[in-house]
């Protein structure tokens, strides 16, 4: 056990985009901030999503005093069901974050046995050695908070995801006064969102979307379909406002969109008059010029409503001539291609598509460079740890910190699993704990390893060839024609001749003398033969049966 | 045969980025403009590259009068060896384009039996019914041309890839006067580059890179490594100029970079004093502060120099402390993730990485919206066909054309394979010819079909499970324990128990009565069993041998 030491341990979000999770540890007490999931990158074949490796917390679960969620986005709450299954500590969240979390937990059959506490921005709670002050931050979801965490080692500010929007849709700006107050007390360390650190200037206010929506609503003569994230509550408000201005009714499509809108309206985070909203079935029967539909699928996921509309396979409704589609979103990194393909398909199916690149129908929820400098100047931390971003984002955020006067040794650019210790006002990079990826695939967690992924990669590149041989036990002669199975290799017509040659080759190679090594010798021979013929390297398997 | 009709047939580049190829046909004569390749998208598993489906040209090869190349980029010349293998028509290209093309053809063992003609910007050649006037355009490679194609049906302008750079590195701006002259004669149709149609404003001049390079060269105390495309000849010039200004020697690394630099210097498109260039081996022995290396690998390709440096596996040299890397490039669409990952790895290995997002070390070679409007206003075409872009780019280019006054019916937004006819000054969208993708994989062309790709996709997602059974011919009892092979499914330790259960299940299911259907029954049973246990759907195969 460390003595009078504050240990900060990132388990997610540092060196990647997503699955945010930060551990604060003072002596024998731990608080956890966020437990998010991350969407797979392109070469993570067949993976549904990725969660942090929180082995460290499982091993120290008796020491976990609290799990705090800063806001309700998937990259901050998505791994909660997995974490809570193994670490049942009290949960703290603001009302909307709690509402969204409860929806998620209920879907995983986990509504019971959890201790969830509602906190409000502005409140302070004592959690063992940690005094946590919640302060409001603007982000692309309402009710987001940052944390001022006072420990005997000093005060640490954890911004969470934030931007300095002066005209947010919910009229609730980031709490500058609280930040200044922290600064006056003296801040040991700042941990701040690095997402947009390569983006110059100041992220535009969410309000800039209103005129863009106005322009689309004014010109659209048919239906309007707005696609966004189900958690982008403020975007729902903006669509509702535009609908009201242009005498359209609004309908929500898709389970998560409907459910989140319901929670947000119930808790007062969405101000939509009842008569503005109609059920989807009713909307589909109305005149196209009188409705706006709001749905998910902005990432081009094939099974989402937008994905299905783009391929003409959506069940409840299809595109009709005159439809205008607004993609009010930004591609998750790595999804650019899939999003652009969906846009192309929607155009091909006759829709007019308005997206971020052609009109300001989306803005980022994260601070840009000038906001980051402002945060650094307001807080005036002794030490700075850029969080929430790929390594290149963390480095660029560090470069900005240097520009505003912090010296190199006061900045720690680290990745998940690196422990940072504070003692007697000094920062030190210490040991490492596991901080890798845990793959969630199908119904199971963690049983797909890097080596299975590597196999998938090889199969994906060149497929496989299997040859099944039945040999006479005595003579080692083939009893019947070798059976050959191939998938993902080359086309059936082209492959026939090749396989005939392979059979011939195998027949010649079979030899009793090499008995013990026959299988591997044959595999090697087939592999070389196929490579010489096709310049490809499919996986090759031989099964041998003696009869 | 069509009579007095001009037929324009895009075989590549419309509805996609890359593999540009345009066919112009008047009565029984055909000219082809460009024959490019395209890099595979993320879900085109195992594919090396894609070329146009030019079946139409093969079928009509006796009618092809010429193949014209507008410039030397891969997406315009990359499919040339494949096309020329089947359609041996005279080739026309400017000196640098010819030089780069010859390098490519030589590598494919195709130097002989080809009729290559050098043309210069400003020249006019008569090719049967076509009078082709070559005019200079600025692009990210020197010696690019657009075409004024006069036919009995009218004058068509084919811009090729262009931008209106007023201060290009080679001091040779796009030929405005020629464009204006065409306009004066009256232009039937304009076919113009749509790549950047969603980009507002005016593409910055290549010249803006100079100050960015200056700033990096001034600050770097160690080696500088500049990565770019091997075809970005003007970037080589800019690096050479910066090297000269900061008393560094320059070395080229990588076969294509060395070869292209050689050709460009020989032909006078690169002005680099001999004493500025040193061989790579010598550069590696010099003081780090005295050299700049130039290499390829900007797309994060694992086998490129940059890819290898990022993983510490480059043979000839490795990163050393103090290295500054400039990625002077833009990710090819769909490569963003791989490029960003490479940047992160280079940071992790201690390099300081300067890339497009943090400093203006690259600019686009394509016109932005205001340039596109200028082109439309100068040419004043009767009809407009946006080319070179995804469907969303073509639609946005069409929207710009409407903004500057063209009416909807005078614009044709089409995709590859759609024939556009002009007769008596009227445009009409006519029939279709094949315009799809031909996959090049390993040593072969076209023998990987969509169904093989689909198999690869399934294998990539969940792998496969194979069960090999040997049955007694009479009793249908299993003679030995079923052999199970699995790849890409789940981890070996986790899978053991599952496979034991699978064997058990198979043993129970084997039944002589279902004889004819035993194999498919078993496959179905194993499939259902594995899905119920894992919620995954691997490919399942059963091989049956009777003994």
Coordinates of N, CA and C in Angstrom, one line a residue, chain B residues 231-366:
Chain B
X231 N 5.0 9.9 -56.2 CA 4.7 10.7 -57.4 C 4.6 12.2 -57.1
X232 N 4.8 12.6 -55.9 CA 4.6 14.0 -55.5 C 5.9 14.7 -55.8
X233 N 6.2 14.8 -57.1 CA 7.5 15.4 -57.5 C 7.8 16.8 -57.0
X234 N 6.7 17.6 -57.0 CA 6.9 19.0 -56.5 C 7.3 19.0 -55.0
X235 N 6.8 18.0 -54.2 CA 7.2 18.0 -52.8 C 8.6 17.7 -52.7
X236 N 9.2 16.8 -53.6 CA 10.6 16.6 -53.5 C 11.4 17.9 -53.7
X237 N 10.9 18.7 -54.7 CA 11.5 20.0 -54.9 C 11.5 20.9 -53.7
X238 N 10.4 20.9 -53.0 CA 10.2 21.7 -51.8 C 11.1 21.3 -50.7
X239 N 11.2 19.9 -50.6 CA 12.1 19.4 -49.5 C 13.6 19.8 -49.9
X240 N 13.9 19.6 -51.2 CA 15.3 19.9 -51.6 C 15.6 21.4 -51.3
X241 N 14.6 22.3 -51.6 CA 14.8 23.7 -51.4 C 15.1 24.0 -49.9
X242 N 14.2 23.4 -49.1 CA 14.4 23.6 -47.6 C 15.7 23.0 -47.1
X243 N 16.1 21.9 -47.7 CA 17.4 21.3 -47.3 C 18.5 22.2 -47.6
X244 N 18.5 22.8 -48.8 CA 19.5 23.7 -49.2 C 19.6 24.9 -48.3
X245 N 18.4 25.5 -48.0 CA 18.3 26.6 -47.1 C 18.9 26.3 -45.7
X246 N 18.7 25.1 -45.3 CA 19.2 24.8 -43.9 C 20.4 23.9 -43.9
X247 N 21.2 23.9 -45.0 CA 22.5 23.2 -45.0 C 22.4 21.8 -44.6
X248 N 21.3 21.1 -45.1 CA 21.2 19.7 -45.0 C 21.4 19.0 -46.3
X249 N 21.9 17.8 -46.3 CA 21.9 16.9 -47.5 C 20.7 16.1 -47.5
X250 N 20.3 15.7 -48.7 CA 19.0 15.0 -48.9 C 19.3 13.6 -49.5
X251 N 18.5 12.7 -48.9 CA 18.7 11.3 -49.5 C 17.3 10.7 -49.7
X252 N 17.1 10.0 -50.8 CA 15.9 9.3 -51.1 C 15.9 7.9 -50.6
X253 N 14.8 7.4 -50.0 CA 14.8 6.0 -49.5 C 13.6 5.3 -50.2
X254 N 13.7 4.1 -50.6 CA 12.6 3.4 -51.2 C 12.7 3.4 -52.7
X255 N 12.4 2.2 -53.3 CA 12.6 2.0 -54.7 C 11.8 3.1 -55.5
X256 N 10.5 3.2 -55.3 CA 9.7 4.1 -56.2 C 10.1 5.5 -56.0
X257 N 10.5 5.9 -54.8 CA 10.9 7.3 -54.5 C 12.2 7.6 -55.3
X258 N 13.2 6.7 -55.2 CA 14.4 6.8 -55.9 C 14.2 6.9 -57.4
X259 N 13.4 6.0 -57.9 CA 13.2 5.8 -59.3 C 12.5 7.1 -59.9
X260 N 11.4 7.5 -59.2 CA 10.7 8.7 -59.7 C 11.5 9.9 -59.7
X261 N 12.3 10.1 -58.6 CA 13.2 11.2 -58.5 C 14.2 11.2 -59.7
X262 N 14.7 10.0 -60.0 CA 15.7 9.9 -61.1 C 15.1 10.4 -62.4
X263 N 13.9 9.8 -62.7 CA 13.2 10.2 -63.9 C 12.9 11.7 -64.0
X264 N 12.4 12.2 -62.9 CA 12.0 13.6 -62.9 C 13.2 14.5 -63.0
X265 N 14.3 14.2 -62.4 CA 15.5 15.0 -62.6 C 16.1 14.9 -64.0
X266 N 16.0 13.7 -64.5 CA 16.5 13.5 -65.9 C 15.7 14.3 -66.9
X267 N 14.4 14.3 -66.7 CA 13.6 15.0 -67.6 C 13.5 16.5 -67.3
X268 N 14.1 17.0 -66.2 CA 14.1 18.4 -65.9 C 12.9 18.9 -65.1
X269 N 12.2 18.0 -64.5 CA 11.1 18.4 -63.7 C 11.4 18.6 -62.2
X270 N 12.7 18.2 -61.9 CA 13.2 18.5 -60.6 C 14.5 19.2 -60.7
X271 N 14.7 20.3 -60.0 CA 15.9 21.1 -60.1 C 16.6 21.0 -58.8
X272 N 17.4 19.9 -58.7 CA 18.2 19.6 -57.5 C 19.7 19.5 -57.8
X273 N 20.5 20.4 -57.2 CA 21.9 20.3 -57.5 C 22.5 19.0 -57.1
X274 N 23.4 18.4 -57.9 CA 24.0 17.1 -57.6 C 24.6 17.0 -56.2
X275 N 25.2 18.1 -55.7 CA 25.9 18.0 -54.4 C 24.9 18.0 -53.2
X276 N 23.7 18.3 -53.5 CA 22.7 18.3 -52.4 C 22.2 16.9 -52.1
X277 N 22.3 16.0 -53.1 CA 21.8 14.6 -52.9 C 22.9 13.7 -52.5
X278 N 22.7 12.9 -51.5 CA 23.6 11.8 -51.1 C 22.9 10.5 -51.1
X279 N 23.7 9.4 -51.3 CA 23.0 8.1 -51.2 C 22.6 7.9 -49.8
X280 N 21.6 7.1 -49.6 CA 21.0 6.8 -48.3 C 22.1 6.3 -47.3
X281 N 22.9 5.4 -47.7 CA 23.9 4.8 -46.9 C 24.8 5.9 -46.3
X282 N 25.1 6.8 -47.1 CA 26.0 7.9 -46.7 C 25.2 8.8 -45.7
X283 N 24.0 9.1 -46.0 CA 23.1 10.0 -45.1 C 23.0 9.4 -43.7
X284 N 23.0 8.0 -43.7 CA 22.8 7.4 -42.4 C 24.1 7.5 -41.5
X285 N 25.2 7.7 -42.2 CA 26.4 7.9 -41.4 C 26.7 9.3 -41.0
X286 N 25.9 10.3 -41.6 CA 26.2 11.7 -41.3 C 25.6 12.1 -40.0
X287 N 26.0 13.3 -39.5 CA 25.4 13.9 -38.3 C 23.9 14.0 -38.5
X288 N 23.1 13.7 -37.6 CA 21.6 13.8 -37.7 C 21.2 15.2 -38.2
X289 N 21.8 16.2 -37.6 CA 21.4 17.6 -37.9 C 21.7 18.0 -39.4
X290 N 22.5 17.1 -40.1 CA 22.9 17.5 -41.4 C 22.2 16.8 -42.6
X291 N 21.1 16.0 -42.2 CA 20.5 15.3 -43.3 C 19.0 15.4 -43.2
X292 N 18.4 15.2 -44.4 CA 16.9 15.0 -44.4 C 16.7 13.8 -45.4
X293 N 15.9 12.9 -44.9 CA 15.6 11.7 -45.7 C 14.2 11.8 -46.2
X294 N 14.0 11.4 -47.4 CA 12.7 11.4 -48.0 C 12.2 10.0 -48.4
X295 N 11.1 9.6 -48.0 CA 10.6 8.2 -48.2 C 9.1 8.2 -48.4
X296 N 8.6 7.0 -48.6 CA 7.2 6.8 -48.8 C 6.6 6.1 -47.6
X297 N 5.3 5.8 -47.6 CA 4.7 5.1 -46.5 C 3.7 6.0 -45.8
X298 N 3.2 7.1 -46.4 CA 2.4 8.0 -45.7 C 1.0 7.4 -45.4
X299 N 0.7 6.3 -46.0 CA -0.7 5.7 -45.7 C -0.6 4.7 -44.6
X300 N 0.5 4.5 -44.0 CA 0.7 3.6 -42.9 C 0.7 2.2 -43.3
X301 N 1.0 1.9 -44.6 CA 1.1 0.6 -45.1 C 2.1 -0.2 -44.3
X302 N 1.8 -1.4 -43.7 CA 2.7 -2.0 -42.8 C 4.1 -2.4 -43.4
X303 N 4.1 -2.6 -44.7 CA 5.4 -3.0 -45.3 C 6.2 -1.8 -45.9
X304 N 5.6 -0.6 -45.7 CA 6.4 0.6 -46.2 C 7.4 1.1 -45.2
X305 N 8.3 1.9 -45.6 CA 9.3 2.4 -44.7 C 8.7 3.0 -43.4
X306 N 7.7 3.9 -43.6 CA 7.1 4.6 -42.5 C 6.4 3.6 -41.6
X307 N 5.7 2.6 -42.2 CA 5.0 1.6 -41.4 C 6.0 0.8 -40.6
X308 N 7.2 0.5 -41.2 CA 8.2 -0.3 -40.5 C 8.9 0.5 -39.4
X309 N 9.1 1.8 -39.7 CA 9.7 2.6 -38.7 C 8.8 2.7 -37.5
X310 N 7.5 2.7 -37.7 CA 6.5 2.9 -36.6 C 6.5 1.6 -35.7
X311 N 6.9 0.5 -36.3 CA 6.9 -0.8 -35.5 C 8.3 -1.2 -35.2
X312 N 9.3 -0.4 -35.6 CA 10.7 -0.8 -35.2 C 11.2 -2.0 -36.0
X313 N 10.7 -2.2 -37.2 CA 11.1 -3.3 -38.0 C 11.7 -2.9 -39.4
X314 N 12.1 -1.7 -39.5 CA 12.7 -1.3 -40.8 C 14.2 -1.8 -40.8
X315 N 14.6 -2.3 -42.0 CA 15.9 -3.0 -42.0 C 17.0 -2.0 -42.1
X316 N 16.9 -1.1 -43.1 CA 18.1 -0.2 -43.4 C 18.4 0.8 -42.3
X317 N 17.4 1.3 -41.6 CA 17.7 2.3 -40.5 C 16.5 2.3 -39.6
X318 N 16.7 2.7 -38.4 CA 15.7 2.8 -37.4 C 15.6 4.3 -36.9
X319 N 14.5 4.5 -36.2 CA 14.4 5.9 -35.6 C 15.5 6.0 -34.5
X320 N 16.0 7.3 -34.4 CA 16.9 7.6 -33.3 C 16.4 8.8 -32.6
X321 N 16.8 8.9 -31.3 CA 16.3 10.1 -30.5 C 16.5 11.4 -31.2
X322 N 15.5 12.2 -31.2 CA 15.6 13.5 -31.8 C 15.1 13.6 -33.2
X323 N 14.7 12.5 -33.8 CA 14.1 12.5 -35.1 C 12.8 13.3 -35.2
X324 N 12.7 14.1 -36.3 CA 11.4 14.7 -36.6 C 10.9 14.1 -37.9
X325 N 9.6 13.7 -37.8 CA 9.0 13.2 -39.0 C 8.0 14.1 -39.5
X326 N 8.0 14.4 -40.8 CA 7.0 15.2 -41.5 C 6.2 14.2 -42.4
X327 N 4.9 14.1 -42.1 CA 4.0 13.4 -43.0 C 3.4 14.4 -44.0
X328 N 4.0 14.5 -45.2 CA 3.6 15.5 -46.1 C 2.6 14.9 -47.1
X329 N 1.4 14.7 -46.6 CA 0.4 13.9 -47.4 C -1.0 14.0 -46.7
X330 N -1.9 13.4 -47.4 CA -3.3 13.4 -46.9 C -3.7 11.9 -46.9
X331 N -4.4 11.4 -45.9 CA -4.8 10.0 -46.0 C -5.7 9.7 -47.2
X332 N -5.5 8.7 -47.9 CA -6.4 8.2 -48.9 C -7.7 7.9 -48.2
X333 N -8.9 8.3 -48.7 CA -10.1 8.0 -48.0 C -10.2 6.5 -47.6
X334 N -10.5 6.3 -46.3 CA -10.6 5.0 -45.7 C -9.3 4.6 -45.0
X335 N -8.3 5.4 -45.2 CA -7.0 5.0 -44.6 C -6.7 5.9 -43.3
X336 N -7.7 6.7 -42.9 CA -7.5 7.6 -41.8 C -7.0 6.9 -40.6
X337 N -7.7 5.8 -40.3 CA -7.4 5.0 -39.1 C -5.9 4.5 -39.1
X338 N -5.6 3.9 -40.2 CA -4.2 3.3 -40.3 C -3.2 4.4 -40.3
X339 N -3.4 5.6 -40.9 CA -2.5 6.7 -40.8 C -2.3 7.2 -39.4
X340 N -3.5 7.4 -38.7 CA -3.4 7.9 -37.3 C -2.7 6.9 -36.4
X341 N -2.9 5.6 -36.7 CA -2.3 4.6 -35.8 C -0.8 4.7 -36.0
X342 N -0.4 4.9 -37.3 CA 1.1 5.0 -37.5 C 1.7 6.2 -36.8
X343 N 0.9 7.3 -36.9 CA 1.4 8.5 -36.2 C 1.6 8.2 -34.7
X344 N 0.5 7.6 -34.1 CA 0.6 7.3 -32.7 C 1.8 6.4 -32.4
X345 N 2.1 5.4 -33.2 CA 3.2 4.5 -33.0 C 4.6 5.3 -33.1
X346 N 4.6 6.2 -34.1 CA 5.9 6.9 -34.2 C 6.1 7.8 -33.0
X347 N 5.1 8.4 -32.5 CA 5.2 9.2 -31.2 C 5.7 8.2 -30.1
X348 N 5.1 7.0 -30.0 CA 5.4 6.1 -29.0 C 6.9 5.7 -29.0
X349 N 7.4 5.7 -30.3 CA 8.8 5.3 -30.4 C 9.7 6.5 -30.3
X350 N 9.2 7.6 -29.9 CA 10.0 8.8 -29.5 C 10.2 9.9 -30.6
X351 N 9.6 9.7 -31.7 CA 9.8 10.7 -32.8 C 8.8 11.9 -32.5
X352 N 9.2 13.0 -33.0 CA 8.3 14.2 -33.0 C 7.6 14.1 -34.4
X353 N 6.3 14.0 -34.5 CA 5.6 13.9 -35.8 C 4.8 15.1 -36.1
X354 N 5.1 15.6 -37.3 CA 4.4 16.8 -37.8 C 3.5 16.3 -38.9
X355 N 2.2 16.6 -38.9 CA 1.4 16.1 -39.9 C 0.3 17.1 -40.2
X356 N -0.4 16.9 -41.3 CA -1.3 17.9 -41.9 C -2.2 18.6 -40.8
X357 N -2.7 17.8 -39.8 CA -3.6 18.4 -38.9 C -3.0 19.4 -37.9
X358 N -1.7 19.3 -37.7 CA -1.0 20.2 -36.8 C -0.2 21.3 -37.5
X359 N 0.1 21.2 -38.7 CA 0.9 22.2 -39.5 C 0.6 22.0 -41.0
X360 N 0.6 23.1 -41.7 CA 0.3 23.0 -43.2 C 1.4 22.4 -44.0
X361 N 1.7 21.2 -43.7 CA 2.8 20.5 -44.4 C 2.3 19.7 -45.7
X362 N 1.0 19.9 -45.9 CA 0.4 19.3 -47.2 C -0.7 20.2 -47.6
X363 N -0.9 20.3 -48.9 CA -2.1 20.9 -49.5 C -2.7 19.9 -50.5
X364 N -4.0 20.1 -50.8 CA -4.6 19.2 -51.8 C -4.2 19.6 -53.2
X365 N -4.2 18.7 -54.1 CA -3.9 19.0 -55.5 C -5.2 19.3 -56.3
X366 N -6.3 19.3 -55.7 CA -7.6 19.4 -56.4 C -8.3 20.7 -56.1

